[in-house]
């Protein structure tokens, strides 16, 4: 069985009720309200609820636009989820590095992926409950084959994999299903990429 029971797709007002207590952050009420206003004003909705699991690796796709990052930050702050995310090291420039670190960012050096996995494993070990998020494409460009780093990270940290979709036509962020890896990374990758084919990114030509 690839998927656990599908989560609710009911659209509700953005709130902490979509996040289990042990995975909630400690952001101020002011920041949470600003983020929720931003999501509501943009016309986007967030469907579903994050399952109550101790460790979760989130993959969000399709990633086609810089706007994805803004939507993600609004969602993270609005839901008040305790989350760390992976981003390419080039965005962690002087002047921005401290901001991205505060936002929960972890730089990815693509020339040394093994070090990244080791760093993430160490971060997870320090936290009793944690969510790690990433984009499996590794780029905003259209790619045929996604990277398997998220599968390796999930295995080494004994985390559940949560599939989150970005669907521009419906302006919705979908908190989807828990995926249970089979141990065959290639087979799992094909299955997951097929799952995301029903969603269209902000820039559809890159989906």
mmCIF file of C-alpha atoms in Angstrom:
data_model
loop_
_atom_site.group_PDB
_atom_site.id
_atom_site.type_symbol
_atom_site.label_atom_id
_atom_site.label_comp_id
_atom_site.label_asym_id
_atom_site.label_seq_id
_atom_site.Cartn_x
_atom_site.Cartn_y
_atom_site.Cartn_z
ATOM 1 C CA UNK A 1 0.000 0.000 0.000
ATOM 2 C CA UNK A 2 1.569 3.263 -1.126
ATOM 3 C CA UNK A 3 -0.732 5.697 0.640
ATOM 4 C CA UNK A 4 -2.207 5.836 4.085
ATOM 5 C CA UNK A 5 -5.802 6.977 4.398
ATOM 6 C CA UNK A 6 -6.353 10.153 2.397
ATOM 7 C CA UNK A 7 -6.651 13.314 4.437
ATOM 8 C CA UNK A 8 -9.613 15.659 4.312
ATOM 9 C CA UNK A 9 -9.708 18.041 1.362
ATOM 10 C CA UNK A 10 -12.292 20.319 2.956
ATOM 11 C CA UNK A 11 -11.399 23.998 2.604
ATOM 12 C CA UNK A 12 -11.418 25.731 5.980
ATOM 13 C CA UNK A 13 -10.282 29.078 7.239
ATOM 14 C CA UNK A 14 -6.515 29.046 7.702
ATOM 15 C CA UNK A 15 -5.745 28.300 11.334
ATOM 16 C CA UNK A 16 -3.543 26.346 13.707
ATOM 17 C CA UNK A 17 -6.262 23.687 13.866
ATOM 18 C CA UNK A 18 -4.760 22.316 10.634
ATOM 19 C CA UNK A 19 -1.527 21.559 12.504
ATOM 20 C CA UNK A 20 -1.146 19.035 15.382
ATOM 21 C CA UNK A 21 -0.062 20.661 18.646
ATOM 22 C CA UNK A 22 3.382 19.085 18.776
ATOM 23 C CA UNK A 23 4.221 20.475 15.328
ATOM 24 C CA UNK A 24 3.157 24.049 16.039
ATOM 25 C CA UNK A 25 5.680 26.870 16.175
ATOM 26 C CA UNK A 26 6.007 29.794 18.582
ATOM 27 C CA UNK A 27 5.477 32.694 16.176
ATOM 28 C CA UNK A 28 3.723 35.817 17.412
ATOM 29 C CA UNK A 29 -0.016 36.266 16.909
ATOM 30 C CA UNK A 30 0.756 39.411 14.891
ATOM 31 C CA UNK A 31 2.913 37.525 12.352
ATOM 32 C CA UNK A 32 0.337 34.744 12.096
ATOM 33 C CA UNK A 33 -2.466 37.204 11.390
ATOM 34 C CA UNK A 34 -0.435 39.090 8.779
ATOM 35 C CA UNK A 35 0.367 35.819 6.989
ATOM 36 C CA UNK A 36 -3.264 34.668 7.056
ATOM 37 C CA UNK A 37 -4.368 38.013 5.679
ATOM 38 C CA UNK A 38 -1.817 37.646 2.885
ATOM 39 C CA UNK A 39 -3.099 34.193 1.920
ATOM 40 C CA UNK A 40 -6.742 35.275 2.051
ATOM 41 C CA UNK A 41 -6.069 38.498 0.127
ATOM 42 C CA UNK A 42 -4.260 36.567 -2.616
ATOM 43 C CA UNK A 43 -7.291 34.352 -3.117
ATOM 44 C CA UNK A 44 -5.418 31.149 -2.336
ATOM 45 C CA UNK A 45 -6.700 28.471 0.035
ATOM 46 C CA UNK A 46 -5.041 25.706 2.030
ATOM 47 C CA UNK A 47 -6.839 22.357 1.971
ATOM 48 C CA UNK A 48 -6.459 19.543 4.449
ATOM 49 C CA UNK A 49 -4.612 19.018 7.712
ATOM 50 C CA UNK A 50 -1.080 17.953 8.581
ATOM 51 C CA UNK A 51 -1.157 14.472 10.171
ATOM 52 C CA UNK A 52 -0.063 14.004 13.760
ATOM 53 C CA UNK A 53 3.304 12.368 13.133
ATOM 54 C CA UNK A 54 6.516 12.906 15.076
ATOM 55 C CA UNK A 55 8.700 13.459 12.017
ATOM 56 C CA UNK A 56 7.583 14.528 8.561
ATOM 57 C CA UNK A 57 9.389 15.207 5.297
ATOM 58 C CA UNK A 58 7.238 17.433 3.085
ATOM 59 C CA UNK A 59 7.686 17.590 -0.656
ATOM 60 C CA UNK A 60 5.880 20.444 -2.406
ATOM 61 C CA UNK A 61 5.314 20.507 -6.167
ATOM 62 C CA UNK A 62 5.087 21.624 -8.889
ATOM 63 C CA UNK A 63 7.690 24.301 -8.174
ATOM 64 C CA UNK A 64 7.655 26.643 -11.183
ATOM 65 C CA UNK A 65 7.839 30.227 -9.895
ATOM 66 C CA UNK A 66 9.466 32.488 -7.312
ATOM 67 C CA UNK A 67 5.926 33.135 -6.072
ATOM 68 C CA UNK A 68 5.936 29.587 -4.692
ATOM 69 C CA UNK A 69 8.366 30.699 -1.998
ATOM 70 C CA UNK A 70 6.197 33.643 -0.972
ATOM 71 C CA UNK A 71 3.106 31.440 -0.795
ATOM 72 C CA UNK A 72 5.048 28.877 1.210
ATOM 73 C CA UNK A 73 6.222 31.448 3.761
ATOM 74 C CA UNK A 74 2.688 32.824 4.148
ATOM 75 C CA UNK A 75 1.395 29.289 4.656
ATOM 76 C CA UNK A 76 4.127 28.373 7.154
ATOM 77 C CA UNK A 77 3.550 31.499 9.235
ATOM 78 C CA UNK A 78 -0.230 31.442 8.850
ATOM 79 C CA UNK A 79 -0.505 27.828 9.965
ATOM 80 C CA UNK A 80 2.243 28.351 12.560
ATOM 81 C CA UNK A 81 3.935 25.072 11.718
ATOM 82 C CA UNK A 82 7.362 24.277 13.178
ATOM 83 C CA UNK A 83 9.236 23.671 9.945
ATOM 84 C CA UNK A 84 12.690 23.793 8.362
ATOM 85 C CA UNK A 85 13.064 24.024 4.598
ATOM 86 C CA UNK A 86 15.833 23.286 2.123
ATOM 87 C CA UNK A 87 16.912 25.904 -0.415
ATOM 88 C CA UNK A 88 19.805 26.241 -2.843
ATOM 89 C CA UNK A 89 22.846 27.801 -1.190
ATOM 90 C CA UNK A 90 23.006 30.688 -3.688
ATOM 91 C CA UNK A 91 20.018 32.437 -2.072
ATOM 92 C CA UNK A 92 21.791 32.537 1.301
ATOM 93 C CA UNK A 93 23.795 35.597 0.334
ATOM 94 C CA UNK A 94 25.284 38.119 2.800
ATOM 95 C CA UNK A 95 22.477 40.344 4.002
ATOM 96 C CA UNK A 96 19.869 37.658 3.325
ATOM 97 C CA UNK A 97 21.456 34.690 5.067
ATOM 98 C CA UNK A 98 20.323 35.680 8.563
ATOM 99 C CA UNK A 99 16.786 36.334 7.296
ATOM 100 C CA UNK A 100 16.528 32.973 5.552
ATOM 101 C CA UNK A 101 17.979 31.234 8.614
ATOM 102 C CA UNK A 102 15.317 32.933 10.752
ATOM 103 C CA UNK A 103 12.678 31.740 8.288
ATOM 104 C CA UNK A 104 13.874 28.174 8.830
ATOM 105 C CA UNK A 105 16.107 27.770 5.786
ATOM 106 C CA UNK A 106 18.858 25.186 5.394
ATOM 107 C CA UNK A 107 21.281 25.821 2.479
ATOM 108 C CA UNK A 108 21.759 23.028 -0.050
ATOM 109 C CA UNK A 109 25.176 22.621 -1.685
ATOM 110 C CA UNK A 110 24.433 20.452 -4.700
ATOM 111 C CA UNK A 111 28.077 19.507 -5.238
ATOM 112 C CA UNK A 112 28.040 17.671 -1.890
ATOM 113 C CA UNK A 113 24.583 16.118 -1.305
ATOM 114 C CA UNK A 114 25.854 13.567 1.224
ATOM 115 C CA UNK A 115 26.819 16.383 3.596
ATOM 116 C CA UNK A 116 23.310 17.821 3.310
ATOM 117 C CA UNK A 117 21.737 14.534 4.368
ATOM 118 C CA UNK A 118 24.133 14.285 7.316
ATOM 119 C CA UNK A 119 23.277 17.851 8.388
ATOM 120 C CA UNK A 120 19.530 17.233 8.148
ATOM 121 C CA UNK A 121 19.857 14.007 10.154
ATOM 122 C CA UNK A 122 21.697 15.924 12.896
ATOM 123 C CA UNK A 123 19.014 18.641 12.947
ATOM 124 C CA UNK A 124 16.256 16.035 13.228
ATOM 125 C CA UNK A 125 18.046 14.265 16.087
ATOM 126 C CA UNK A 126 18.016 17.485 18.116
ATOM 127 C CA UNK A 127 14.252 17.957 17.758
ATOM 128 C CA UNK A 128 11.605 15.762 19.349
ATOM 129 C CA UNK A 129 9.107 16.670 16.627
ATOM 130 C CA UNK A 130 10.023 18.331 13.340
ATOM 131 C CA UNK A 131 8.940 18.939 9.758
ATOM 132 C CA UNK A 132 11.477 19.241 6.920
ATOM 133 C CA UNK A 133 10.227 20.660 3.591
ATOM 134 C CA UNK A 134 11.753 20.682 0.120
ATOM 135 C CA UNK A 135 10.937 20.825 -3.582
ATOM 136 C CA UNK A 136 11.779 17.481 -5.240
ATOM 137 C CA UNK A 137 12.530 19.050 -8.638
ATOM 138 C CA UNK A 138 15.456 20.984 -7.177
ATOM 139 C CA UNK A 139 14.791 23.842 -9.622
ATOM 140 C CA UNK A 140 12.004 25.970 -11.105
ATOM 141 C CA UNK A 141 12.854 24.647 -14.555
ATOM 142 C CA UNK A 142 10.928 21.761 -16.072
ATOM 143 C CA UNK A 143 12.730 18.487 -15.355
ATOM 144 C CA UNK A 144 11.918 14.928 -16.379
ATOM 145 C CA UNK A 145 13.375 13.194 -13.349
ATOM 146 C CA UNK A 146 13.159 14.488 -9.807
ATOM 147 C CA UNK A 147 15.901 14.132 -7.239
ATOM 148 C CA UNK A 148 15.686 11.265 -4.719
ATOM 149 C CA UNK A 149 17.237 13.139 -1.795
ATOM 150 C CA UNK A 150 13.897 13.430 0.008
ATOM 151 C CA UNK A 151 13.508 9.628 -0.034
ATOM 152 C CA UNK A 152 16.971 9.136 1.452
ATOM 153 C CA UNK A 153 16.383 11.817 4.084
ATOM 154 C CA UNK A 154 13.039 10.278 5.062
ATOM 155 C CA UNK A 155 14.630 6.848 5.401
ATOM 156 C CA UNK A 156 17.595 7.998 7.481
ATOM 157 C CA UNK A 157 15.455 10.143 9.790
ATOM 158 C CA UNK A 158 12.594 7.618 9.973
ATOM 159 C CA UNK A 159 10.180 10.308 8.808
ATOM 160 C CA UNK A 160 6.826 10.103 7.059
ATOM 161 C CA UNK A 161 6.610 11.686 3.595
ATOM 162 C CA UNK A 162 3.761 14.171 3.140
ATOM 163 C CA UNK A 163 2.772 15.206 -0.386
ATOM 164 C CA UNK A 164 1.764 18.851 -0.765
ATOM 165 C CA UNK A 165 0.518 20.259 -4.052
ATOM 166 C CA UNK A 166 0.490 23.735 -5.570
ATOM 167 C CA UNK A 167 -2.390 24.068 -8.028
ATOM 168 C CA UNK A 168 -2.626 27.437 -9.773
ATOM 169 C CA UNK A 169 -5.954 26.925 -11.643
ATOM 170 C CA UNK A 170 -7.785 26.357 -8.342
ATOM 171 C CA UNK A 171 -5.430 28.658 -6.379
ATOM 172 C CA UNK A 172 -5.039 26.001 -3.724
ATOM 173 C CA UNK A 173 -2.272 24.477 -1.648
ATOM 174 C CA UNK A 174 -3.274 20.900 -0.947
ATOM 175 C CA UNK A 175 -2.066 19.034 2.128
ATOM 176 C CA UNK A 176 -2.412 15.643 0.511
ATOM 177 C CA UNK A 177 -1.391 12.153 1.457
ATOM 178 C CA UNK A 178 1.216 10.352 3.503
ATOM 179 C CA UNK A 179 3.390 8.304 1.172
ATOM 180 C CA UNK A 180 4.891 5.044 2.379
ATOM 181 C CA UNK A 181 8.170 4.350 0.527
ATOM 182 C CA UNK A 182 8.663 0.820 -0.766
ATOM 183 C CA UNK A 183 12.447 0.912 -0.524
ATOM 184 C CA UNK A 184 12.786 1.094 -4.305
ATOM 185 C CA UNK A 185 13.643 4.760 -4.911
ATOM 186 C CA UNK A 186 13.181 4.587 -8.676
ATOM 187 C CA UNK A 187 9.751 2.976 -8.422
ATOM 188 C CA UNK A 188 8.686 5.397 -5.698
ATOM 189 C CA UNK A 189 9.860 8.390 -7.724
ATOM 190 C CA UNK A 190 7.816 7.351 -10.764
ATOM 191 C CA UNK A 191 4.733 6.837 -8.602
ATOM 192 C CA UNK A 192 5.054 10.218 -6.877
ATOM 193 C CA UNK A 193 5.720 12.118 -10.109
ATOM 194 C CA UNK A 194 2.598 10.555 -11.618
ATOM 195 C CA UNK A 195 0.606 11.685 -8.574
ATOM 196 C CA UNK A 196 1.613 15.298 -9.183
ATOM 197 C CA UNK A 197 0.658 15.252 -12.872
ATOM 198 C CA UNK A 198 -2.890 16.287 -11.941
ATOM 199 C CA UNK A 199 -1.645 19.624 -10.558
ATOM 200 C CA UNK A 200 -0.526 22.709 -12.496
ATOM 201 C CA UNK A 201 2.048 25.198 -11.232
ATOM 202 C CA UNK A 202 1.905 28.992 -11.411
ATOM 203 C CA UNK A 203 3.919 28.831 -14.629
ATOM 204 C CA UNK A 204 2.216 25.880 -16.377
ATOM 205 C CA UNK A 205 4.833 25.605 -19.117
ATOM 206 C CA UNK A 206 7.277 24.474 -16.425
ATOM 207 C CA UNK A 207 4.949 21.972 -14.724
#
